[in-house]
Short mmCIF file of C-alpha atoms in Angstrom, two decimals:
data_model
loop_
_atom_site.label_atom_id
_atom_site.label_comp_id
_atom_site.label_asym_id
_atom_site.label_seq_id
_atom_site.Cartn_x
_atom_site.Cartn_y
_atom_site.Cartn_z
CA UNK T 27 -37.31 3.99 16.42
CA UNK T 28 -37.36 0.97 14.72
CA UNK T 29 -40.44 -0.13 12.64
CA UNK T 30 -41.59 -3.46 12.75
CA UNK T 31 -43.61 -4.34 9.68
CA UNK T 32 -46.49 -7.01 9.05
CA UNK T 33 -47.05 -8.65 5.76
CA UNK T 34 -50.43 -8.44 4.81
CA UNK T 35 -50.87 -9.61 1.63
CA UNK T 36 -48.75 -11.04 -1.02
CA UNK T 37 -49.83 -11.20 -4.84
CA UNK T 38 -47.95 -13.63 -7.03
CA UNK T 39 -48.39 -15.05 -10.81
CA UNK T 40 -47.43 -18.57 -11.85
CA UNK T 41 -47.61 -20.16 -15.21
CA UNK T 42 -48.33 -23.96 -14.92
CA UNK T 43 -47.42 -24.47 -18.86
CA UNK T 44 -50.79 -26.49 -19.67
CA UNK T 45 -54.04 -25.25 -20.79
CA UNK T 46 -56.71 -25.84 -18.47
CA UNK T 47 -60.17 -26.80 -19.08
CA UNK T 48 -61.86 -24.54 -16.76
CA UNK T 49 -65.58 -25.79 -17.11
CA UNK T 50 -64.37 -29.30 -16.24
CA UNK T 51 -62.22 -27.97 -13.48
CA UNK T 52 -65.24 -25.95 -12.04
CA UNK T 53 -67.47 -28.88 -12.28
CA UNK T 54 -65.21 -31.28 -10.29
CA UNK T 55 -64.69 -28.45 -7.49
CA UNK T 56 -68.10 -27.13 -7.06
CA UNK T 57 -67.52 -25.84 -3.40
CA UNK T 58 -64.56 -23.82 -3.73
CA UNK T 59 -64.35 -22.72 -7.18
CA UNK T 60 -66.46 -20.24 -8.93
CA UNK T 61 -66.53 -19.89 -12.84
CA UNK T 62 -68.74 -17.54 -14.52
CA UNK T 63 -67.34 -17.14 -18.06
CA UNK T 64 -69.78 -14.34 -18.95
CA UNK T 65 -68.58 -12.18 -15.62
CA UNK T 66 -65.04 -13.12 -15.87
CA UNK T 67 -62.92 -15.47 -17.78
CA UNK T 68 -61.39 -17.05 -15.03
CA UNK T 69 -61.97 -19.65 -12.28
CA UNK T 70 -61.76 -18.39 -8.74
CA UNK T 71 -60.52 -20.72 -6.51
CA UNK T 72 -60.57 -19.98 -2.77
CA UNK T 73 -58.39 -22.33 -0.43
CA UNK T 74 -58.29 -22.65 3.07
CA UNK T 75 -55.71 -23.17 5.69
CA UNK T 76 -53.54 -21.21 4.47
CA UNK T 77 -56.21 -19.44 3.18
CA UNK T 78 -55.70 -17.57 -0.22
CA UNK T 79 -57.64 -16.77 -3.53
CA UNK T 80 -56.42 -18.11 -6.93
CA UNK T 81 -57.56 -17.20 -10.09
CA UNK T 82 -57.10 -20.00 -12.85
CA UNK T 83 -56.82 -18.91 -16.60
CA UNK T 84 -57.30 -21.14 -19.40
CA UNK T 85 -53.76 -20.71 -20.62
CA UNK T 86 -52.67 -22.33 -17.42
CA UNK T 87 -51.41 -18.96 -15.66
CA UNK T 88 -52.49 -18.53 -12.15
CA UNK T 89 -52.73 -15.23 -9.89
CA UNK T 90 -52.36 -16.16 -6.06
CA UNK T 91 -53.72 -13.52 -3.83
CA UNK T 92 -54.31 -13.21 -0.12
CA UNK T 93 -51.46 -15.36 0.96
CA UNK T 94 -49.40 -13.81 4.16
CA UNK T 95 -45.82 -14.65 3.23
CA UNK T 96 -44.14 -15.19 -0.14
CA UNK T 97 -43.75 -19.30 0.84
CA UNK T 98 -47.01 -19.55 1.22
CA UNK T 99 -47.69 -18.10 -1.92
CA UNK T 100 -45.48 -20.58 -3.55
CA UNK T 101 -46.95 -23.62 -1.93
CA UNK T 102 -50.30 -22.52 -2.96
CA UNK T 103 -49.03 -22.75 -6.36
CA UNK T 104 -47.70 -26.08 -5.90
CA UNK T 105 -51.11 -27.14 -4.36
CA UNK T 106 -53.21 -25.82 -7.40
CA UNK T 107 -50.94 -27.92 -9.66
CA UNK T 108 -52.08 -30.76 -7.73
CA UNK T 109 -55.69 -29.73 -7.80
CA UNK T 110 -55.55 -29.38 -11.47
CA UNK T 111 -53.76 -32.68 -11.82
CA UNK T 112 -50.95 -31.20 -13.63
CA UNK T 113 -47.62 -33.31 -13.78
CA UNK T 114 -45.32 -30.74 -15.11
CA UNK T 115 -43.55 -28.66 -12.39
CA UNK T 116 -44.75 -24.84 -12.58
CA UNK T 117 -42.77 -22.80 -14.84
CA UNK T 118 -42.27 -19.50 -13.74
CA UNK T 119 -43.22 -18.19 -10.51
CA UNK T 120 -43.18 -14.40 -9.64
CA UNK T 121 -44.05 -12.33 -6.65
CA UNK T 122 -45.59 -9.14 -7.86
CA UNK T 123 -46.52 -7.30 -4.89
CA UNK T 124 -46.05 -7.45 -1.30
CA UNK T 125 -48.43 -5.23 1.02
CA UNK T 126 -47.23 -4.51 4.31
CA UNK T 127 -48.46 -2.42 7.46
CA UNK T 128 -46.37 -0.63 10.34
CA UNK T 129 -47.18 1.53 13.06
CA UNK T 130 -45.16 4.09 14.45
CA UNK T 131 -47.47 4.43 17.46
CA UNK T 132 -47.73 8.26 17.54
CA UNK T 133 -50.17 10.77 15.96
CA UNK T 134 -48.72 12.57 12.72
CA UNK T 135 -49.24 15.93 11.69
CA UNK T 136 -49.56 15.32 8.04
CA UNK T 137 -49.49 18.74 6.85
CA UNK T 138 -46.12 19.41 8.58
CA UNK T 139 -44.66 16.03 7.12
CA UNK T 140 -45.77 17.10 3.75
CA UNK T 141 -43.45 20.42 4.44
CA UNK T 142 -40.61 18.24 5.57
CA UNK T 143 -40.79 15.86 2.73
CA UNK T 144 -41.19 18.56 0.03
CA UNK T 145 -38.08 20.14 1.50
CA UNK T 146 -35.88 17.25 2.68
CA UNK T 147 -36.68 14.46 0.60
CA UNK T 148 -37.12 15.24 -3.11
CA UNK T 149 -34.49 13.13 -4.46
CA UNK T 150 -35.49 9.82 -3.27
CA UNK T 151 -39.37 10.16 -4.08
CA UNK T 152 -40.98 10.32 -7.28
CA UNK T 153 -43.87 12.13 -5.77
CA UNK T 154 -45.54 12.93 -2.72
CA UNK T 155 -49.66 13.96 -2.72
CA UNK T 156 -51.67 14.96 0.33
CA UNK T 157 -54.85 16.08 -0.58
CA UNK T 158 -57.43 15.83 2.51
CA UNK T 159 -60.64 15.89 0.54
CA UNK T 160 -59.34 13.35 -2.06
CA UNK T 161 -57.91 10.99 0.68
CA UNK T 162 -56.97 11.11 4.19
CA UNK T 163 -53.58 9.56 4.01
CA UNK T 164 -50.38 11.30 2.53
CA UNK T 165 -49.14 9.12 -0.31
CA UNK T 166 -45.53 9.04 -1.16
CA UNK T 167 -44.80 7.32 -4.42
CA UNK T 168 -41.06 5.99 -4.81
CA UNK T 169 -39.41 4.63 -8.05
CA UNK T 170 -40.75 0.87 -7.25
CA UNK T 171 -42.99 1.06 -4.35
CA UNK T 172 -45.23 3.41 -2.45
CA UNK T 173 -45.87 4.37 1.13
CA UNK T 174 -49.13 5.83 2.69
CA UNK T 175 -48.80 7.55 5.76
CA UNK T 176 -52.23 8.19 8.05
CA UNK T 177 -52.58 10.83 10.97
CA UNK T 178 -52.94 7.81 13.36
CA UNK T 179 -49.30 6.75 12.78
CA UNK T 180 -50.22 3.70 10.62
CA UNK T 181 -47.94 3.54 7.68
CA UNK T 182 -48.70 0.98 4.64
CA UNK T 183 -45.95 0.11 2.33
CA UNK T 184 -46.74 -1.47 -0.87
CA UNK T 185 -45.45 -2.25 -4.31
CA UNK T 186 -42.47 -3.85 -3.63
CA UNK T 187 -41.45 -7.16 -4.74
CA UNK T 188 -39.06 -8.47 -2.40
CA UNK T 189 -38.23 -8.57 1.33
CA UNK T 190 -34.90 -6.87 1.02
CA UNK T 191 -36.51 -3.92 -0.99
CA UNK T 192 -39.04 -3.58 1.69
CA UNK T 193 -36.32 -3.62 4.50
CA UNK T 194 -34.56 -0.92 2.67
CA UNK T 195 -37.87 1.33 2.41
CA UNK T 196 -38.65 0.80 6.25
CA UNK T 197 -35.07 1.78 7.02
CA UNK T 198 -35.41 4.99 5.12
CA UNK T 199 -38.64 5.74 6.86
CA UNK T 200 -37.22 5.10 10.09
CA UNK T 201 -34.12 7.18 9.86
CA UNK T 202 -36.25 10.02 8.22
CA UNK T 203 -38.74 9.96 11.48
CA UNK T 204 -35.85 10.02 13.77
CA UNK T 205 -34.06 12.94 11.84
CA UNK T 206 -37.07 15.20 11.07
CA UNK T 207 -39.84 13.81 13.45
CA UNK T 208 -39.70 16.39 16.00
CA UNK T 209 -41.32 18.79 13.49
CA UNK T 210 -44.35 16.38 12.52
CA UNK T 211 -44.80 13.81 15.53
CA UNK T 212 -47.43 14.91 17.92
CA UNK T 213 -46.31 14.48 21.50
CA UNK T 214 -49.46 12.79 22.30
CA UNK T 215 -49.96 9.36 21.46
CA UNK T 216 -53.11 7.97 19.64
CA UNK T 217 -56.23 8.26 21.18
CA UNK T 218 -58.35 9.47 18.44
CA UNK X 15 -44.46 58.79 -34.51
CA UNK X 16 -41.20 59.01 -32.55
CA UNK X 17 -39.06 59.62 -35.43
CA UNK X 18 -41.07 63.04 -36.23
CA UNK X 19 -39.34 66.33 -35.11
CA UNK X 20 -40.14 69.81 -35.79
CA UNK X 21 -37.43 70.89 -37.83
CA UNK X 22 -37.08 74.31 -35.92
CA UNK X 23 -37.86 72.96 -32.45
CA UNK X 24 -36.17 69.32 -32.18
CA UNK X 25 -36.57 69.37 -28.60
CA UNK X 26 -40.56 70.04 -28.39
CA UNK X 27 -43.11 67.45 -27.27
CA UNK X 28 -45.51 67.47 -30.60
CA UNK X 29 -49.25 67.44 -29.91
CA UNK X 30 -51.54 65.05 -31.53
CA UNK X 31 -54.72 66.92 -32.77
CA UNK X 32 -57.16 63.94 -33.43
CA UNK X 33 -59.96 65.95 -34.90
CA UNK X 34 -57.77 67.13 -37.96
CA UNK X 35 -55.60 63.83 -37.81
CA UNK X 36 -52.31 66.21 -37.53
CA UNK X 37 -49.42 66.50 -35.24
CA UNK X 38 -48.43 69.79 -34.49
CA UNK X 39 -45.51 71.52 -32.96
CA UNK X 40 -46.52 73.51 -29.82
CA UNK X 41 -44.06 76.10 -30.04
CA UNK X 42 -44.23 77.59 -33.68
CA UNK X 43 -47.85 75.61 -34.50
CA UNK X 44 -46.10 73.81 -37.41
CA UNK X 45 -47.85 70.88 -38.94
CA UNK X 46 -45.39 68.21 -38.68
CA UNK X 47 -47.15 65.30 -39.46
CA UNK X 48 -50.62 64.90 -41.15
CA UNK X 49 -53.25 62.43 -42.39
CA UNK X 50 -52.74 60.70 -39.01
CA UNK X 51 -54.45 57.26 -38.80
CA UNK X 52 -57.17 57.11 -36.28
CA UNK X 53 -56.72 53.90 -34.50
CA UNK X 54 -60.20 54.41 -32.66
CA UNK X 55 -63.12 52.17 -33.34
CA UNK X 56 -64.84 52.64 -36.79
CA UNK X 57 -68.32 52.23 -35.83
CA UNK X 58 -69.83 52.33 -32.26
CA UNK X 59 -72.77 50.05 -32.25
CA UNK X 60 -75.46 50.30 -29.90
CA UNK X 61 -77.71 47.38 -28.51
CA UNK X 62 -81.04 49.35 -29.42
CA UNK X 63 -80.36 49.95 -32.99
CA UNK X 64 -82.46 48.12 -35.48
CA UNK X 65 -80.04 47.84 -37.96
CA UNK X 66 -79.65 44.22 -39.25
CA UNK X 67 -75.95 43.89 -39.52
CA UNK X 68 -73.15 45.08 -37.63
CA UNK X 69 -70.89 47.27 -39.58
CA UNK X 70 -67.88 47.08 -37.52
CA UNK X 71 -65.13 45.23 -39.71
CA UNK X 72 -62.98 44.21 -36.42
CA UNK X 73 -63.34 41.60 -33.98
CA UNK X 74 -62.20 40.86 -30.37
CA UNK X 75 -58.86 41.48 -29.44
CA UNK X 76 -56.24 38.41 -29.89
CA UNK X 77 -56.41 36.22 -26.93
CA UNK X 78 -52.86 35.00 -25.83
CA UNK X 79 -54.34 32.37 -24.11
CA UNK X 80 -55.94 30.68 -26.82
CA UNK X 81 -53.08 30.68 -29.33
CA UNK X 82 -51.90 33.27 -32.07
CA UNK X 83 -54.23 31.59 -34.71
CA UNK X 84 -57.13 32.80 -32.83
CA UNK X 85 -59.57 35.07 -35.05
CA UNK X 86 -62.82 35.42 -33.59
CA UNK X 87 -64.11 36.61 -36.92
CA UNK X 88 -66.15 33.63 -37.88
CA UNK X 89 -68.30 32.99 -41.20
CA UNK X 90 -71.99 33.33 -40.43
CA UNK X 91 -74.57 31.40 -42.24
CA UNK X 92 -78.16 33.02 -42.38
CA UNK X 93 -81.08 30.98 -42.78
CA UNK X 94 -81.65 29.76 -46.25
CA UNK X 95 -78.13 30.79 -47.49
CA UNK X 96 -76.86 30.05 -50.83
CA UNK X 97 -74.50 26.91 -51.11
CA UNK X 98 -71.30 28.92 -51.56
CA UNK X 99 -71.66 30.72 -47.98
CA UNK X 100 -72.40 27.38 -46.47
CA UNK X 101 -69.19 25.93 -48.21
CA UNK X 102 -67.01 28.84 -46.76
CA UNK X 103 -68.38 28.23 -43.10
CA UNK X 104 -67.87 24.62 -43.27
CA UNK X 105 -64.42 25.31 -44.63
CA UNK X 106 -63.64 27.53 -41.56
CA UNK X 107 -65.04 25.02 -39.26
CA UNK X 108 -62.74 22.19 -40.90
CA UNK X 109 -59.81 24.52 -40.86
CA UNK X 110 -59.94 25.07 -37.31
CA UNK X 111 -57.14 23.39 -35.23
CA UNK X 112 -58.32 20.63 -32.77
CA UNK X 113 -56.64 22.26 -29.90
CA UNK X 114 -58.14 25.51 -30.67
CA UNK X 115 -61.50 23.83 -30.69
CA UNK X 116 -60.82 21.98 -27.45
CA UNK X 117 -59.51 25.66 -26.08
CA UNK X 118 -62.69 27.25 -27.01
CA UNK X 119 -64.69 24.58 -25.64
CA UNK X 120 -63.08 24.59 -22.37
CA UNK X 121 -63.08 28.18 -22.13
CA UNK X 122 -66.81 28.08 -22.40
CA UNK X 123 -67.04 25.56 -19.72
CA UNK X 124 -64.93 27.34 -17.31
CA UNK X 125 -66.83 30.38 -17.91
CA UNK X 126 -70.19 28.49 -17.42
CA UNK X 127 -69.22 26.81 -14.05
CA UNK X 128 -67.68 30.20 -12.65
CA UNK X 129 -70.66 31.99 -13.36
CA UNK X 130 -72.59 29.56 -11.42
CA UNK X 131 -70.38 30.19 -8.28
CA UNK X 132 -69.60 34.06 -9.17
CA UNK X 133 -66.00 33.53 -9.53
CA UNK X 134 -63.90 36.68 -10.59
CA UNK X 135 -62.57 37.13 -13.92
CA UNK X 136 -59.10 36.75 -13.22
CA UNK X 137 -59.66 33.33 -11.85
CA UNK X 138 -61.29 32.16 -14.79
CA UNK X 139 -58.65 33.70 -16.93
CA UNK X 140 -55.82 31.74 -14.80
CA UNK X 141 -57.86 28.32 -15.25
CA UNK X 142 -57.57 29.09 -18.97
CA UNK X 143 -54.11 29.56 -19.02
CA UNK X 144 -53.55 26.38 -16.73
CA UNK X 145 -55.93 24.37 -19.13
CA UNK X 146 -53.78 25.70 -22.19
CA UNK X 147 -50.68 24.61 -20.55
CA UNK X 148 -51.88 20.85 -19.84
CA UNK X 149 -53.38 20.94 -23.42
CA UNK X 150 -49.72 21.53 -24.73
CA UNK X 151 -48.42 19.04 -22.70
CA UNK X 152 -50.81 16.42 -23.81
CA UNK X 153 -50.50 14.84 -20.38
CA UNK X 154 -54.16 14.60 -19.63
CA UNK X 155 -54.96 13.22 -22.75
CA UNK X 156 -57.70 10.74 -22.24
CA UNK X 157 -59.84 12.72 -19.75
CA UNK X 158 -63.08 14.12 -20.77
CA UNK X 159 -62.74 18.07 -21.41
CA UNK X 160 -65.09 18.70 -18.74
CA UNK X 161 -63.06 16.89 -16.13
CA UNK X 162 -59.97 18.64 -17.21
CA UNK X 163 -61.68 22.22 -17.16
CA UNK X 164 -62.82 21.65 -13.73
CA UNK X 165 -59.78 20.47 -12.49
CA UNK X 166 -58.20 23.61 -13.94
CA UNK X 167 -60.89 25.63 -12.12
CA UNK X 168 -60.10 24.16 -9.03
CA UNK X 169 -56.36 24.65 -9.35
CA UNK X 170 -56.81 28.19 -10.08
CA UNK X 171 -58.86 29.14 -6.95
CA UNK X 172 -56.32 27.12 -4.88
CA UNK X 173 -53.36 29.04 -6.43
CA UNK X 174 -55.17 32.43 -6.18
CA UNK X 175 -55.71 31.91 -2.54
CA UNK X 176 -59.56 31.36 -2.74
CA UNK X 177 -60.00 27.75 -2.54
CA UNK X 178 -63.17 26.09 -3.32
CA UNK X 179 -64.15 22.75 -2.14
CA UNK X 180 -64.11 19.73 -4.57
CA UNK X 181 -67.68 19.54 -3.86
CA UNK X 182 -68.48 23.08 -4.71
CA UNK X 183 -66.74 22.51 -7.86
CA UNK X 184 -68.45 19.09 -8.41
CA UNK X 185 -72.11 21.01 -7.87
CA UNK X 186 -71.38 23.23 -11.10
CA UNK X 187 -69.90 20.44 -13.14
CA UNK X 188 -71.04 17.16 -14.71
CA UNK X 189 -67.85 15.20 -13.28
CA UNK X 190 -67.81 13.14 -10.59
CA UNK X 191 -65.35 14.44 -7.77
CA UNK X 192 -63.13 11.37 -7.94
CA UNK X 193 -62.36 12.23 -11.82
CA UNK X 194 -61.65 15.79 -10.71
CA UNK X 195 -59.64 14.61 -8.17
CA UNK X 196 -57.44 12.73 -10.65
CA UNK X 197 -57.33 15.24 -13.01
CA UNK X 198 -56.19 17.48 -10.49
CA UNK X 199 -53.34 15.43 -9.42
CA UNK X 200 -52.12 14.94 -12.78
CA UNK X 201 -52.25 18.71 -13.31
CA UNK X 202 -49.90 19.06 -10.31
CA UNK X 203 -47.58 16.60 -11.49
CA UNK X 204 -47.42 18.12 -14.99
CA UNK X 205 -46.87 21.56 -13.88
CA UNK X 206 -44.49 20.57 -11.16
CA UNK X 207 -45.95 23.01 -8.80
CA UNK X 208 -46.91 22.77 -5.22
CA UNK X 209 -49.64 24.68 -3.78
CA UNK X 210 -50.80 25.70 -0.38
CA UNK X 211 -52.57 23.23 1.67
CA UNK X 212 -56.18 24.52 2.69
CA UNK X 213 -56.78 25.83 6.03
CA UNK X 214 -60.56 26.26 7.70
CA UNK X 215 -59.93 30.14 7.50
CA UNK X 216 -60.15 29.90 3.69
CA UNK X 217 -63.86 28.70 3.55
CA UNK X 218 -65.23 30.67 6.79
CA UNK X 219 -66.40 33.78 4.90
CA UNK X 220 -68.08 31.83 2.34
CA UNK X 221 -69.88 29.19 4.50
CA UNK X 222 -70.81 31.84 7.23
CA UNK X 223 -72.26 34.17 4.11
CA UNK X 224 -74.38 31.09 2.85
CA UNK X 225 -75.52 30.57 6.26
CA UNK X 226 -76.69 34.32 6.58
CA UNK X 227 -74.55 34.50 9.72
CA UNK X 228 -73.57 38.00 11.21
CA UNK X 229 -69.92 38.68 11.29
CA UNK X 230 -69.56 38.02 15.07
CA UNK X 231 -70.19 34.56 14.58
CA UNK X 232 -68.03 34.44 11.63
CA UNK X 233 -64.91 35.91 13.32
CA UNK X 234 -65.59 33.54 16.59
CA UNK X 235 -65.84 30.60 14.17
CA UNK X 236 -62.64 31.64 12.62
CA UNK X 237 -61.10 32.07 15.94
CA UNK X 238 -62.41 28.58 17.25
CA UNK X 239 -60.88 26.81 14.33
CA UNK X 240 -57.63 28.51 14.57
CA UNK X 241 -57.28 27.79 18.11
CA UNK X 242 -58.49 24.16 18.07
CA UNK X 243 -55.68 23.59 15.36
CA UNK X 244 -53.39 25.27 17.45
CA UNK X 245 -54.28 23.13 20.60
CA UNK X 246 -54.41 19.85 18.37
CA UNK X 247 -57.72 19.13 19.69
CA UNK X 248 -58.76 17.97 16.18
CA UNK X 249 -55.66 16.14 14.89
CA UNK X 250 -57.17 13.93 11.86
CA UNK X 251 -59.87 16.07 10.59
CA UNK X 252 -60.36 17.69 7.22
CA UNK X 253 -60.04 21.54 7.55
CA UNK X 254 -63.64 21.63 5.92
CA UNK X 255 -65.03 19.42 8.69
CA UNK X 256 -63.22 21.57 11.58
CA UNK X 257 -64.49 24.75 9.75
CA UNK X 258 -68.13 23.17 9.94
CA UNK X 259 -67.70 22.14 13.70
CA UNK X 260 -66.28 25.76 14.62
CA UNK X 261 -69.21 27.34 12.72
CA UNK X 262 -71.61 25.02 14.61
CA UNK X 263 -70.05 25.80 17.97
CA UNK X 264 -70.25 29.81 17.18
CA UNK X 265 -73.76 29.71 15.92
CA UNK X 266 -74.95 27.70 18.86
CA UNK X 267 -73.47 30.08 21.37
CA UNK X 268 -75.35 33.14 19.34
CA UNK X 269 -78.48 34.37 18.73
CA UNK X 270 -78.47 32.84 15.25
CA UNK X 271 -78.37 28.96 15.70
CA UNK X 272 -77.98 26.77 12.68
CA UNK X 273 -78.24 23.23 12.79
CA UNK X 274 -75.48 20.48 11.91
CA UNK X 275 -77.63 19.47 8.94
CA UNK X 276 -77.81 23.14 7.30
CA UNK X 277 -74.13 23.60 8.14
CA UNK X 278 -73.48 20.26 6.41
CA UNK X 279 -75.33 21.28 3.54
CA UNK X 280 -73.64 24.51 2.99
CA UNK X 281 -70.00 23.12 3.61
CA UNK X 282 -70.28 19.81 2.02
CA UNK X 283 -69.52 18.01 5.52
CA UNK X 284 -71.63 14.88 6.67
CA UNK X 285 -73.92 15.89 9.59
CA UNK X 286 -72.32 13.13 11.76
CA UNK X 287 -68.86 14.09 10.88
CA UNK X 288 -69.72 17.70 12.07
CA UNK X 289 -71.05 16.38 15.32
CA UNK X 290 -68.15 14.37 16.06
CA UNK X 291 -65.75 16.80 15.42
CA UNK X 292 -67.87 19.19 17.56
CA UNK X 293 -67.49 16.70 20.46
CA UNK X 294 -63.68 16.99 20.31
CA UNK X 295 -64.00 21.06 20.53
CA UNK X 296 -66.69 20.73 23.47
CA UNK X 297 -64.15 20.07 26.32
CA UNK X 298 -62.34 23.25 25.65
CA UNK X 299 -64.92 25.44 24.29
CA UNK X 300 -64.17 28.21 26.46
CA UNK X 301 -60.74 28.53 25.52
CA UNK X 302 -61.41 28.33 21.94
CA UNK X 303 -64.11 31.47 21.90
CA UNK X 304 -62.63 34.89 21.34
CA UNK X 305 -62.53 36.64 24.62
CA UNK X 306 -64.94 39.31 23.64
CA UNK X 307 -67.61 37.26 22.27
CA UNK X 308 -71.19 38.12 23.66
CA UNK X 309 -72.76 34.64 24.49
CA UNK X 310 -76.49 34.20 24.15
CA UNK X 311 -76.06 30.65 25.02
CA UNK X 312 -73.41 30.35 27.64
CA UNK X 313 -70.92 27.66 27.19
CA UNK X 314 -72.48 25.30 29.83
CA UNK X 315 -75.36 25.26 27.73
CA UNK X 316 -73.99 24.49 24.51
CA UNK X 317 -75.41 21.17 23.04
CA UNK X 318 -73.80 18.23 23.79
CA UNK X 319 -73.73 16.86 20.17
#
């Protein structure tokens, strides 16, 4: 069972290296920039095509969110550099988090899945939580990232910083599903 | 006591005479030991006695949960007391260990919460023990005492096999469900235990009791819930919603009908959730009911929502 995943969100930080006057910046770009210093000490820039949201701090650091790929995030950082009229190249760019979703297209019995994980996968994971009253998904915390499984079969993998780690994670999930899946995968497909 | 022996009959079992404070050999009547210290109570105090002070010189027994330094004797300061006795009371208060004070406070909170939902003493003690463990581990440092105590209580109920829903614990605590949930997850991680998942059956007797439903309806609802899970009709639903929907179905088929709203209030489930879960149960209603169930409203006439 191969799991195809889709990257839904990439969060990255960048340092442009120069101080920025946020008030001026906000004044010149009224349309797409929000700056309320008493609410939050950063200018919130919303770009379109590709769309993303960028927080600009007066130290010159940026937080880029909403990008759909890592390259988009990088290009948005360059775009901001031009928008802010900065000639220095961005100093550091680091992807902080990649959020991905996937589906195994079968409905899952989370109680049984929990039991299987507790017995078979304790060495690879940091912790597993399934509390129905608190959250309807089963949450697996790994050393670096986190996996959330819903009973519809949808899976969210988040917290990783590179594609290779994500691929590894999904491979692990696939192998676990094929190995132990019979005990927690429901024969009927989702129609709930 | 065991070192005492009658010199003539070393194998004889010696008898204690409490009235005279003697230990006597039954064979020959020799008094082997005398001046036996009576370890019973010195004074008995009755509630209707008008004496101002309680002459008893001992306090409550040592509580292992509270730590070894718990001496329940505390210096009481009367109204308009002299400075020296005030000073003594302050000194005792200052001397009290921080963790002991927190422990006392937590035990008080747990007792108060348990009183309101009528939890048995063993559960309260279990919750206090859990609290002591997490207090020692310092894992839940920043959390309020109330949140920690509520989470301990929830954990103790779950561990003893009589789970209470988070909403029930919320109802008797000042803390929000979110905070109790966070503390509970931390407790699980600290104690490194895993506990049983909740099932609908755990809540049946309590919910049905609160709704004044007869035992027949309760057994029917229990069976409906169990069968529904077996037949996999309610895949993604919380056991509490399933229980509530099962009670709705069972009560609607019997003489004592309850509305989804009433059940929702007792179970802590939303009315819409109950109705939606009920819709999943309805198609196979006939199989879900126990075979001996007496239908006042037959299956065909059960409400559609």
